[in-house]
Short mmCIF file of N, CA and C and ligand atoms in Angstrom, two decimals:
data_model
loop_
_atom_site.label_atom_id
_atom_site.label_comp_id
_atom_site.label_asym_id
_atom_site.label_seq_id
_atom_site.Cartn_x
_atom_site.Cartn_y
_atom_site.Cartn_z
N MET A 1 9.25 15.64 4.47
CA MET A 1 7.83 15.06 4.03
C MET A 1 7.29 13.87 4.68
N LEU A 2 8.29 12.89 4.73
CA LEU A 2 8.01 11.36 5.48
C LEU A 2 8.00 11.38 6.95
N THR A 3 6.93 10.85 7.34
CA THR A 3 6.68 10.76 8.80
C THR A 3 6.84 9.32 9.41
N ARG A 4 6.85 8.36 8.54
CA ARG A 4 7.05 7.07 8.97
C ARG A 4 6.90 5.95 7.79
N ILE A 5 7.28 4.85 8.23
CA ILE A 5 6.68 3.63 7.20
C ILE A 5 5.38 3.34 7.39
N ASP A 6 4.51 3.51 6.78
CA ASP A 6 3.21 3.09 7.04
C ASP A 6 2.70 1.81 7.02
N HIS A 7 3.23 1.31 5.93
CA HIS A 7 3.04 -0.16 5.72
C HIS A 7 3.75 -0.83 4.58
N VAL A 8 3.95 -1.92 4.73
CA VAL A 8 4.66 -2.79 3.39
C VAL A 8 3.66 -3.66 2.74
N GLY A 9 3.25 -3.52 1.37
CA GLY A 9 2.11 -4.32 1.04
C GLY A 9 2.73 -5.40 0.52
N ILE A 10 2.00 -6.38 0.65
CA ILE A 10 2.29 -7.89 0.22
C ILE A 10 1.66 -8.69 -0.51
N ALA A 11 1.68 -8.92 -1.81
CA ALA A 11 0.82 -9.63 -2.58
C ALA A 11 0.60 -11.23 -2.33
N CYS A 12 -0.55 -11.67 -1.99
CA CYS A 12 -1.19 -12.94 -1.61
C CYS A 12 -1.90 -13.77 -2.69
N ASP A 13 -2.02 -15.17 -2.60
CA ASP A 13 -2.82 -15.68 -3.20
C ASP A 13 -3.95 -16.05 -2.33
N ASP A 14 -3.76 -16.55 -1.08
CA ASP A 14 -4.51 -17.01 0.13
C ASP A 14 -4.37 -15.87 1.19
N LEU A 15 -5.09 -15.06 1.66
CA LEU A 15 -5.19 -14.21 2.32
C LEU A 15 -5.47 -14.70 3.73
N ASP A 16 -6.23 -15.70 4.21
CA ASP A 16 -6.28 -16.47 5.34
C ASP A 16 -4.99 -17.24 5.88
N ALA A 17 -4.24 -17.68 4.65
CA ALA A 17 -2.95 -18.66 5.33
C ALA A 17 -2.06 -17.38 5.37
N ALA A 18 -2.04 -16.24 4.67
CA ALA A 18 -0.98 -15.22 5.03
C ALA A 18 -1.32 -14.63 6.40
N ILE A 19 -2.37 -14.49 6.75
CA ILE A 19 -2.57 -13.77 7.86
C ILE A 19 -2.38 -14.76 9.00
N ALA A 20 -2.39 -15.81 9.12
CA ALA A 20 -2.10 -17.13 10.05
C ALA A 20 -0.55 -17.22 10.16
N ARG A 21 0.15 -16.59 8.67
CA ARG A 21 1.55 -16.81 9.13
C ARG A 21 2.18 -15.69 9.85
N TYR A 22 1.42 -14.53 9.67
CA TYR A 22 2.03 -13.25 10.51
C TYR A 22 1.63 -13.30 12.00
N GLU A 23 0.28 -13.93 12.15
CA GLU A 23 -0.13 -14.07 13.58
C GLU A 23 0.83 -15.02 14.31
N SER A 24 1.18 -16.16 13.58
CA SER A 24 2.00 -17.20 14.37
C SER A 24 3.59 -17.07 14.60
N THR A 25 3.81 -16.19 13.34
CA THR A 25 5.20 -16.11 13.43
C THR A 25 5.66 -14.88 14.20
N PHE A 26 4.88 -13.84 14.12
CA PHE A 26 5.25 -12.58 14.80
C PHE A 26 4.40 -12.10 16.15
N GLY A 27 3.05 -12.76 16.24
CA GLY A 27 2.16 -12.47 17.19
C GLY A 27 1.56 -11.10 16.77
N LEU A 28 1.55 -10.76 15.34
CA LEU A 28 0.91 -9.70 14.95
C LEU A 28 -0.87 -9.86 15.18
N THR A 29 -1.51 -8.53 15.08
CA THR A 29 -2.99 -8.55 15.06
C THR A 29 -3.55 -7.77 14.00
N VAL A 30 -4.65 -8.59 13.56
CA VAL A 30 -5.16 -7.91 12.45
C VAL A 30 -6.07 -6.46 13.05
N VAL A 31 -5.88 -5.64 12.39
CA VAL A 31 -6.59 -4.34 12.96
C VAL A 31 -7.56 -3.96 11.87
N ALA A 32 -7.58 -4.22 10.65
CA ALA A 32 -8.57 -4.01 9.49
C ALA A 32 -8.87 -5.02 8.60
N ARG A 33 -9.94 -5.26 7.99
CA ARG A 33 -10.32 -5.99 6.76
C ARG A 33 -10.93 -5.48 6.00
N GLU A 34 -10.61 -4.88 4.65
CA GLU A 34 -11.90 -4.50 3.98
C GLU A 34 -11.54 -4.75 2.49
N VAL A 35 -12.66 -4.64 1.67
CA VAL A 35 -12.57 -4.64 0.23
C VAL A 35 -12.43 -3.33 -0.41
N ASN A 36 -11.57 -3.02 -1.27
CA ASN A 36 -11.59 -1.60 -2.14
C ASN A 36 -11.48 -2.14 -3.52
N ASP A 37 -12.77 -1.88 -3.94
CA ASP A 37 -13.24 -2.19 -5.22
C ASP A 37 -12.40 -1.31 -6.47
N GLU A 38 -12.20 0.01 -5.86
CA GLU A 38 -11.31 0.86 -6.79
C GLU A 38 -10.15 0.36 -7.32
N GLN A 39 -9.20 -0.28 -5.92
CA GLN A 39 -8.09 -0.76 -6.22
C GLN A 39 -7.99 -2.21 -6.65
N GLY A 40 -9.24 -2.78 -6.69
CA GLY A 40 -9.09 -4.17 -7.10
C GLY A 40 -8.65 -5.15 -6.15
N VAL A 41 -8.70 -4.89 -4.51
CA VAL A 41 -8.03 -5.77 -3.86
C VAL A 41 -9.15 -5.88 -2.44
N GLU A 42 -8.81 -7.27 -1.76
CA GLU A 42 -9.18 -7.18 -0.53
C GLU A 42 -8.08 -7.06 0.14
N GLU A 43 -7.91 -6.42 1.42
CA GLU A 43 -6.64 -6.08 2.04
C GLU A 43 -6.79 -6.21 3.50
N VAL A 44 -5.85 -6.62 4.17
CA VAL A 44 -5.92 -6.61 5.52
C VAL A 44 -4.67 -6.15 6.34
N MET A 45 -4.98 -5.29 7.34
CA MET A 45 -3.62 -4.49 7.89
C MET A 45 -3.54 -5.17 9.25
N LEU A 46 -2.21 -5.58 9.51
CA LEU A 46 -1.77 -6.05 10.81
C LEU A 46 -0.80 -5.25 11.31
N ARG A 47 -1.01 -4.83 12.66
CA ARG A 47 -0.34 -3.61 13.47
C ARG A 47 1.18 -4.37 13.86
N VAL A 48 2.29 -3.51 13.30
CA VAL A 48 3.54 -4.06 13.53
C VAL A 48 3.95 -3.23 15.03
N ALA A 49 3.82 -2.08 14.85
CA ALA A 49 4.31 -1.10 16.10
C ALA A 49 3.60 0.14 15.97
N GLU A 50 3.60 0.83 17.14
CA GLU A 50 3.03 2.14 17.38
C GLU A 50 4.30 3.18 17.73
N GLY A 51 4.51 4.20 16.95
CA GLY A 51 5.48 5.02 17.39
C GLY A 51 4.98 6.54 17.37
N PRO A 52 5.88 7.47 17.69
CA PRO A 52 5.43 8.79 17.87
C PRO A 52 4.70 9.56 16.89
N MET A 53 4.96 8.85 15.76
CA MET A 53 4.49 9.66 14.44
C MET A 53 3.35 8.66 13.85
N GLY A 54 2.85 7.77 14.58
CA GLY A 54 1.72 6.71 14.26
C GLY A 54 2.11 5.47 14.04
N ALA A 55 1.53 4.56 13.75
CA ALA A 55 1.57 3.19 13.56
C ALA A 55 2.19 2.78 12.24
N SER A 56 2.83 1.58 12.07
CA SER A 56 3.05 1.02 11.16
C SER A 56 2.48 -0.67 10.92
N HIS A 57 2.54 -1.04 9.65
CA HIS A 57 1.50 -2.16 9.50
C HIS A 57 2.31 -2.97 8.46
N VAL A 58 1.87 -4.34 8.30
CA VAL A 58 1.75 -4.99 7.42
C VAL A 58 0.56 -5.03 6.56
N GLN A 59 0.63 -4.96 5.30
CA GLN A 59 -0.92 -5.01 4.31
C GLN A 59 -0.65 -6.15 3.60
N LEU A 60 -1.69 -7.14 3.69
CA LEU A 60 -1.78 -8.31 3.02
C LEU A 60 -2.77 -7.88 2.02
N LEU A 61 -2.46 -8.31 0.53
CA LEU A 61 -3.46 -7.83 -0.59
C LEU A 61 -3.74 -9.19 -1.28
N ARG A 62 -5.12 -9.27 -1.69
CA ARG A 62 -5.54 -10.29 -2.43
C ARG A 62 -5.82 -9.68 -3.55
N PRO A 63 -5.64 -10.03 -4.66
CA PRO A 63 -6.34 -9.43 -5.99
C PRO A 63 -7.90 -9.92 -6.01
N LEU A 64 -8.75 -8.92 -6.53
CA LEU A 64 -10.08 -9.33 -6.72
C LEU A 64 -10.23 -10.18 -8.10
N SER A 65 -9.26 -9.81 -8.88
CA SER A 65 -9.32 -10.36 -10.27
C SER A 65 -7.95 -10.42 -10.93
N PRO A 66 -7.78 -11.11 -12.16
CA PRO A 66 -6.30 -11.07 -12.49
C PRO A 66 -6.09 -9.74 -13.34
N GLU A 67 -7.18 -8.91 -13.70
CA GLU A 67 -6.80 -7.73 -14.40
C GLU A 67 -6.60 -6.32 -13.49
N THR A 68 -6.48 -6.67 -12.27
CA THR A 68 -5.96 -5.57 -11.28
C THR A 68 -4.49 -5.57 -11.00
N PRO A 69 -4.13 -4.41 -10.42
CA PRO A 69 -2.67 -4.07 -10.34
C PRO A 69 -1.96 -5.28 -9.76
N VAL A 70 -2.67 -5.79 -8.55
CA VAL A 70 -1.87 -6.84 -7.73
C VAL A 70 -2.18 -8.22 -8.66
N GLY A 71 -3.28 -8.58 -9.26
CA GLY A 71 -3.56 -9.81 -10.04
C GLY A 71 -2.46 -9.79 -11.05
N LYS A 72 -2.23 -8.79 -11.75
CA LYS A 72 -0.99 -8.55 -12.80
C LYS A 72 0.09 -8.81 -12.29
N TYR A 73 0.42 -8.42 -11.11
CA TYR A 73 1.34 -8.50 -10.53
C TYR A 73 1.93 -9.93 -10.03
N VAL A 74 0.70 -10.62 -9.21
CA VAL A 74 1.12 -11.90 -8.87
C VAL A 74 1.22 -12.77 -10.23
N ALA A 75 0.82 -12.66 -11.21
CA ALA A 75 0.63 -13.39 -12.47
C ALA A 75 2.14 -13.51 -12.89
N LYS A 76 2.75 -12.18 -12.77
CA LYS A 76 4.09 -11.90 -13.52
C LYS A 76 5.18 -12.56 -12.65
N ARG A 77 4.96 -12.28 -11.35
CA ARG A 77 6.11 -12.36 -10.22
C ARG A 77 5.68 -13.22 -9.27
N GLY A 78 4.54 -13.85 -9.12
CA GLY A 78 4.01 -14.48 -7.74
C GLY A 78 3.99 -13.74 -6.42
N GLU A 79 3.82 -14.38 -5.50
CA GLU A 79 3.37 -13.73 -4.21
C GLU A 79 4.71 -13.08 -3.75
N GLY A 80 4.74 -11.99 -3.19
CA GLY A 80 5.65 -11.21 -2.39
C GLY A 80 5.25 -9.69 -2.30
N ILE A 81 6.53 -9.11 -2.21
CA ILE A 81 6.53 -7.73 -1.83
C ILE A 81 5.91 -6.76 -2.89
N HIS A 82 4.66 -6.04 -2.60
CA HIS A 82 4.06 -5.30 -3.99
C HIS A 82 4.37 -3.94 -3.93
N HIS A 83 4.43 -3.31 -2.71
CA HIS A 83 4.60 -1.84 -2.35
C HIS A 83 5.42 -1.31 -1.34
N VAL A 84 5.79 -0.20 -1.14
CA VAL A 84 6.33 0.41 0.31
C VAL A 84 5.33 1.67 0.28
N ALA A 85 4.77 1.89 1.50
CA ALA A 85 4.02 2.98 1.75
C ALA A 85 4.55 3.74 3.00
N TYR A 86 4.58 5.24 2.60
CA TYR A 86 5.31 6.24 3.54
C TYR A 86 4.22 7.05 4.22
N GLY A 87 4.13 7.53 5.36
CA GLY A 87 3.14 8.36 5.81
C GLY A 87 3.65 9.69 5.62
N VAL A 88 2.52 10.75 5.16
CA VAL A 88 2.86 12.00 5.24
C VAL A 88 1.47 12.76 5.76
N ASP A 89 1.73 14.04 6.23
CA ASP A 89 0.82 14.73 7.10
C ASP A 89 -0.06 15.17 5.71
N ASP A 90 0.12 15.76 4.41
CA ASP A 90 -0.65 16.29 3.76
C ASP A 90 -0.15 15.72 2.18
N VAL A 91 -1.13 14.54 1.80
CA VAL A 91 -0.62 13.78 0.59
C VAL A 91 -0.98 14.35 -0.59
N THR A 92 -2.13 15.49 -0.63
CA THR A 92 -1.97 16.33 -1.66
C THR A 92 -0.70 17.34 -2.14
N GLY A 93 -0.32 17.70 -1.01
CA GLY A 93 0.88 18.62 -1.01
C GLY A 93 2.02 18.00 -1.42
N ALA A 94 2.23 16.69 -0.96
CA ALA A 94 3.42 15.99 -1.05
C ALA A 94 3.47 15.45 -2.38
N LEU A 95 2.26 15.04 -3.02
CA LEU A 95 2.14 14.68 -4.50
C LEU A 95 2.67 15.72 -5.45
N ALA A 96 2.20 16.97 -5.06
CA ALA A 96 2.33 18.17 -5.96
C ALA A 96 3.82 18.70 -5.94
N GLU A 97 4.15 18.32 -4.81
CA GLU A 97 5.88 18.68 -4.47
C GLU A 97 6.68 17.70 -5.24
N LEU A 98 6.38 15.99 -5.08
CA LEU A 98 7.28 15.26 -5.74
C LEU A 98 6.97 15.54 -7.48
N GLU A 99 5.70 16.02 -7.85
CA GLU A 99 5.44 15.91 -9.22
C GLU A 99 6.61 17.11 -9.82
N GLY A 100 6.56 18.03 -9.06
CA GLY A 100 7.61 19.36 -9.24
C GLY A 100 8.96 18.72 -9.18
N ARG A 101 9.56 17.47 -8.53
CA ARG A 101 10.79 17.14 -8.79
C ARG A 101 10.84 16.46 -9.62
N GLY A 102 9.79 16.02 -10.44
CA GLY A 102 9.95 15.16 -11.85
C GLY A 102 9.51 13.63 -11.54
N ILE A 103 9.08 13.57 -10.62
CA ILE A 103 8.52 11.98 -10.14
C ILE A 103 7.21 11.60 -11.00
N ARG A 104 6.99 10.74 -11.88
CA ARG A 104 5.66 10.49 -12.30
C ARG A 104 4.77 10.00 -11.37
N LEU A 105 3.36 10.36 -11.26
CA LEU A 105 2.71 10.16 -10.38
C LEU A 105 1.44 9.10 -10.95
N ILE A 106 1.16 8.08 -10.25
CA ILE A 106 0.14 7.36 -10.90
C ILE A 106 -1.27 8.14 -10.36
N ASP A 107 -1.08 8.89 -9.19
CA ASP A 107 -2.39 9.60 -8.69
C ASP A 107 -2.04 10.96 -8.46
N ARG A 108 -2.80 11.81 -9.26
CA ARG A 108 -2.30 13.13 -9.09
C ARG A 108 -3.25 13.79 -7.97
N THR A 109 -4.47 13.12 -7.82
CA THR A 109 -5.47 13.47 -6.79
C THR A 109 -5.54 11.95 -5.82
N PRO A 110 -5.37 12.39 -4.59
CA PRO A 110 -5.71 11.31 -3.46
C PRO A 110 -6.70 10.36 -3.90
N ARG A 111 -6.40 9.09 -3.63
CA ARG A 111 -7.77 8.13 -3.47
C ARG A 111 -8.02 7.56 -1.94
N HIS A 112 -9.19 6.71 -2.07
CA HIS A 112 -9.53 6.15 -0.79
C HIS A 112 -8.54 4.87 -0.21
N GLY A 113 -7.98 4.94 0.71
CA GLY A 113 -7.22 3.67 1.18
C GLY A 113 -7.55 3.21 2.40
N ALA A 114 -6.76 2.18 3.10
CA ALA A 114 -7.19 1.33 4.09
C ALA A 114 -7.35 2.38 5.29
N MET A 115 -8.42 2.00 6.03
CA MET A 115 -8.87 2.64 7.32
C MET A 115 -9.16 4.11 7.32
N GLY A 116 -9.86 4.37 6.20
CA GLY A 116 -10.06 5.75 5.74
C GLY A 116 -8.98 6.80 5.61
N SER A 117 -7.95 6.09 5.19
CA SER A 117 -6.76 7.07 4.77
C SER A 117 -6.81 7.62 3.32
N SER A 118 -6.33 8.42 2.88
CA SER A 118 -6.16 9.02 1.71
C SER A 118 -4.71 8.64 1.08
N ILE A 119 -4.67 8.06 -0.04
CA ILE A 119 -3.27 7.67 -0.64
C ILE A 119 -2.95 8.21 -2.27
N GLY A 120 -2.04 7.99 -2.45
CA GLY A 120 -1.51 8.35 -3.81
C GLY A 120 -0.40 7.41 -4.28
N PHE A 121 -0.08 7.02 -5.59
CA PHE A 121 0.98 6.08 -5.57
C PHE A 121 1.89 6.91 -6.66
N LEU A 122 3.18 6.64 -6.41
CA LEU A 122 4.46 7.26 -7.25
C LEU A 122 4.91 5.83 -8.36
N HIS A 123 5.09 6.28 -9.68
CA HIS A 123 5.33 5.08 -10.45
C HIS A 123 6.48 4.37 -10.36
N PRO A 124 6.60 3.04 -10.18
CA PRO A 124 7.78 2.40 -9.93
C PRO A 124 9.02 2.79 -10.95
N LYS A 125 8.71 2.89 -12.10
CA LYS A 125 9.75 3.47 -12.98
C LYS A 125 10.61 4.51 -12.77
N ASP A 126 10.05 5.23 -11.85
CA ASP A 126 10.88 6.46 -11.31
C ASP A 126 11.43 6.33 -10.02
N MET A 127 11.14 5.06 -9.46
CA MET A 127 11.54 4.70 -8.05
C MET A 127 12.27 3.68 -7.91
N GLY A 128 13.26 3.65 -9.03
CA GLY A 128 14.17 2.38 -8.92
C GLY A 128 13.14 0.85 -8.87
N GLY A 129 12.16 0.92 -9.39
CA GLY A 129 11.44 -0.48 -9.48
C GLY A 129 10.67 -0.76 -8.41
N VAL A 130 10.53 0.33 -7.58
CA VAL A 130 9.60 -0.04 -6.25
C VAL A 130 8.35 1.07 -6.31
N LEU A 131 7.25 0.14 -6.53
CA LEU A 131 6.04 0.91 -6.38
C LEU A 131 5.74 1.61 -5.02
N THR A 132 5.67 2.88 -4.92
CA THR A 132 5.53 3.72 -3.67
C THR A 132 4.42 4.10 -3.41
N GLU A 133 3.96 4.17 -2.36
CA GLU A 133 2.67 4.90 -1.95
C GLU A 133 2.83 5.82 -0.98
N LEU A 134 2.03 7.00 -0.79
CA LEU A 134 2.02 7.88 0.31
C LEU A 134 0.65 7.89 0.79
N VAL A 135 0.71 7.81 2.15
CA VAL A 135 -0.54 7.81 2.83
C VAL A 135 -0.80 8.73 4.07
N GLN A 136 -1.77 9.56 3.80
CA GLN A 136 -2.26 10.43 4.93
C GLN A 136 -3.50 9.58 5.93
N ALA A 137 -3.10 9.45 7.05
CA ALA A 137 -3.92 8.67 7.96
C ALA A 137 -5.23 9.67 8.20
N ALA A 138 -6.18 8.76 8.50
CA ALA A 138 -7.40 9.29 8.69
C ALA A 138 -7.47 10.48 10.00
N THR A 139 -6.68 10.13 10.96
CA THR A 139 -6.42 10.74 12.01
C THR A 139 -4.94 11.27 12.13
N PRO A 140 -4.64 12.49 12.38
CA PRO A 140 -3.26 12.90 12.60
C PRO A 140 -2.68 12.13 13.80
N ALA A 141 -1.29 11.80 13.73
CA ALA A 141 -0.66 11.28 14.78
C ALA A 141 -0.52 12.39 16.00
N PRO A 142 -0.70 11.59 17.08
CA PRO A 142 -0.92 12.47 18.24
C PRO A 142 0.01 13.36 18.67
C1 LIG B 201 4.19 -3.46 -11.93
N1 LIG B 201 5.20 -3.12 -12.28
C2 LIG B 201 5.88 -2.86 -11.04
C3 LIG B 201 5.02 -3.34 -10.03
N2 LIG B 201 3.73 -3.15 -10.87
N3 LIG B 201 7.12 -2.82 -10.60
C4 LIG B 201 7.32 -2.74 -9.07
N4 LIG B 201 6.38 -2.96 -8.11
C5 LIG B 201 5.01 -3.06 -8.62
N5 LIG B 201 4.23 -3.36 -7.66
C6 LIG B 201 6.19 -2.94 -13.53
C7 LIG B 201 5.95 -3.95 -14.17
O1 LIG B 201 6.74 -5.16 -13.77
C8 LIG B 201 6.22 -3.67 -15.59
O2 LIG B 201 7.59 -3.25 -15.66
C9 LIG B 201 5.56 -2.12 -15.56
O3 LIG B 201 5.41 -1.62 -14.15
C10 LIG B 201 4.08 -2.08 -16.23
O4 LIG B 201 3.57 -3.08 -15.55
P1 LIG B 201 1.91 -3.78 -16.16
O5 LIG B 201 1.98 -5.07 -15.51
O6 LIG B 201 2.03 -3.73 -17.41
O7 LIG B 201 0.93 -2.73 -15.41
P2 LIG B 201 0.44 -1.52 -15.49
O8 LIG B 201 1.32 -0.53 -16.35
O9 LIG B 201 -0.89 -1.76 -16.14
O10 LIG B 201 0.39 -1.10 -13.98
C11 LIG B 201 1.32 -0.79 -13.24
C12 LIG B 201 1.33 -0.03 -12.17
C13 LIG B 201 -0.26 -0.32 -11.69
C14 LIG B 201 2.28 0.42 -11.23
C15 LIG B 201 0.92 1.57 -12.94
O11 LIG B 201 0.03 -1.66 -10.84
C16 LIG B 201 -0.96 0.73 -10.61
O12 LIG B 201 -1.34 1.72 -10.96
N6 LIG B 201 -0.61 0.54 -9.32
C17 LIG B 201 -1.04 1.45 -8.25
C18 LIG B 201 -2.44 0.95 -7.68
C19 LIG B 201 -2.16 -0.30 -6.91
O13 LIG B 201 -1.21 -1.00 -6.91
N7 LIG B 201 -3.08 -0.87 -6.05
C20 LIG B 201 -3.15 -2.08 -5.31
C21 LIG B 201 -2.78 -1.56 -4.05
P3 LIG B 201 8.47 -3.98 -17.08
O14 LIG B 201 7.85 -5.37 -17.30
O15 LIG B 201 7.85 -2.96 -17.97
O16 LIG B 201 9.90 -3.54 -16.85
S1 LIG B 201 -3.93 -0.73 -3.02
C22 LIG B 201 -3.59 -0.46 -1.47
O17 LIG B 201 -2.23 -0.28 -1.24
C23 LIG B 201 -4.26 0.33 -0.78
C24 LIG B 201 -5.79 0.56 -0.86
C25 LIG B 201 -3.80 0.97 0.56
O18 LIG B 201 -2.79 0.78 0.71
O19 LIG B 201 -4.65 1.48 1.25
CO1 LIG B 202 -1.12 -0.10 0.28
#
């Protein structure tokens, strides 16, 4: 079902400081920056590596307000790892399959994600405390 680690989502207070950290520490390059109102974030994707199953990224997340998922998370725990996202070929099918295995879904139908992707979240309470995201990229891996 899983094709790669698509991204690691990191909650930040200061997006530009976080970008500078990943640029100067690892020489990563920003490949996308967008506001996702539905998810309550401004987010930046930095490319880590390109593999046969597609690219992997660091995703930096700044909450648009304190009432958003990332805003609540930062208020409770401070900056840090917010979620892990895996690539899938068919996010709708993967969500249905996982629900059939008894995993609680946050999204039963996919939502709009970074760089034109379709995404769905699994509840952290059924994933050992790890908020888990599935990502179907806008264009399939070569
Ligand atoms: C909350 N909890 C987490 C967590 N956020 N546990 C692990 N990782 C996280 N990131 C725990 C929290 O500590 C509580 O545990 C419990 O869940 C309920 O938390 P809450 O603060 O009361 O918040 P809720 O229940 O209102 O919302 C929690 C969920 C929410 C996970 C349901 O954050 C959500 O819907 N997340 C999915 C959407 C999202 O995160 N979007 C932002 C990224 P205790 O204290 O009860 O034990 S957007 C993105 O990644 C995009 C666009 C992309 O990749 O393209
Ligand atoms: Co994400």
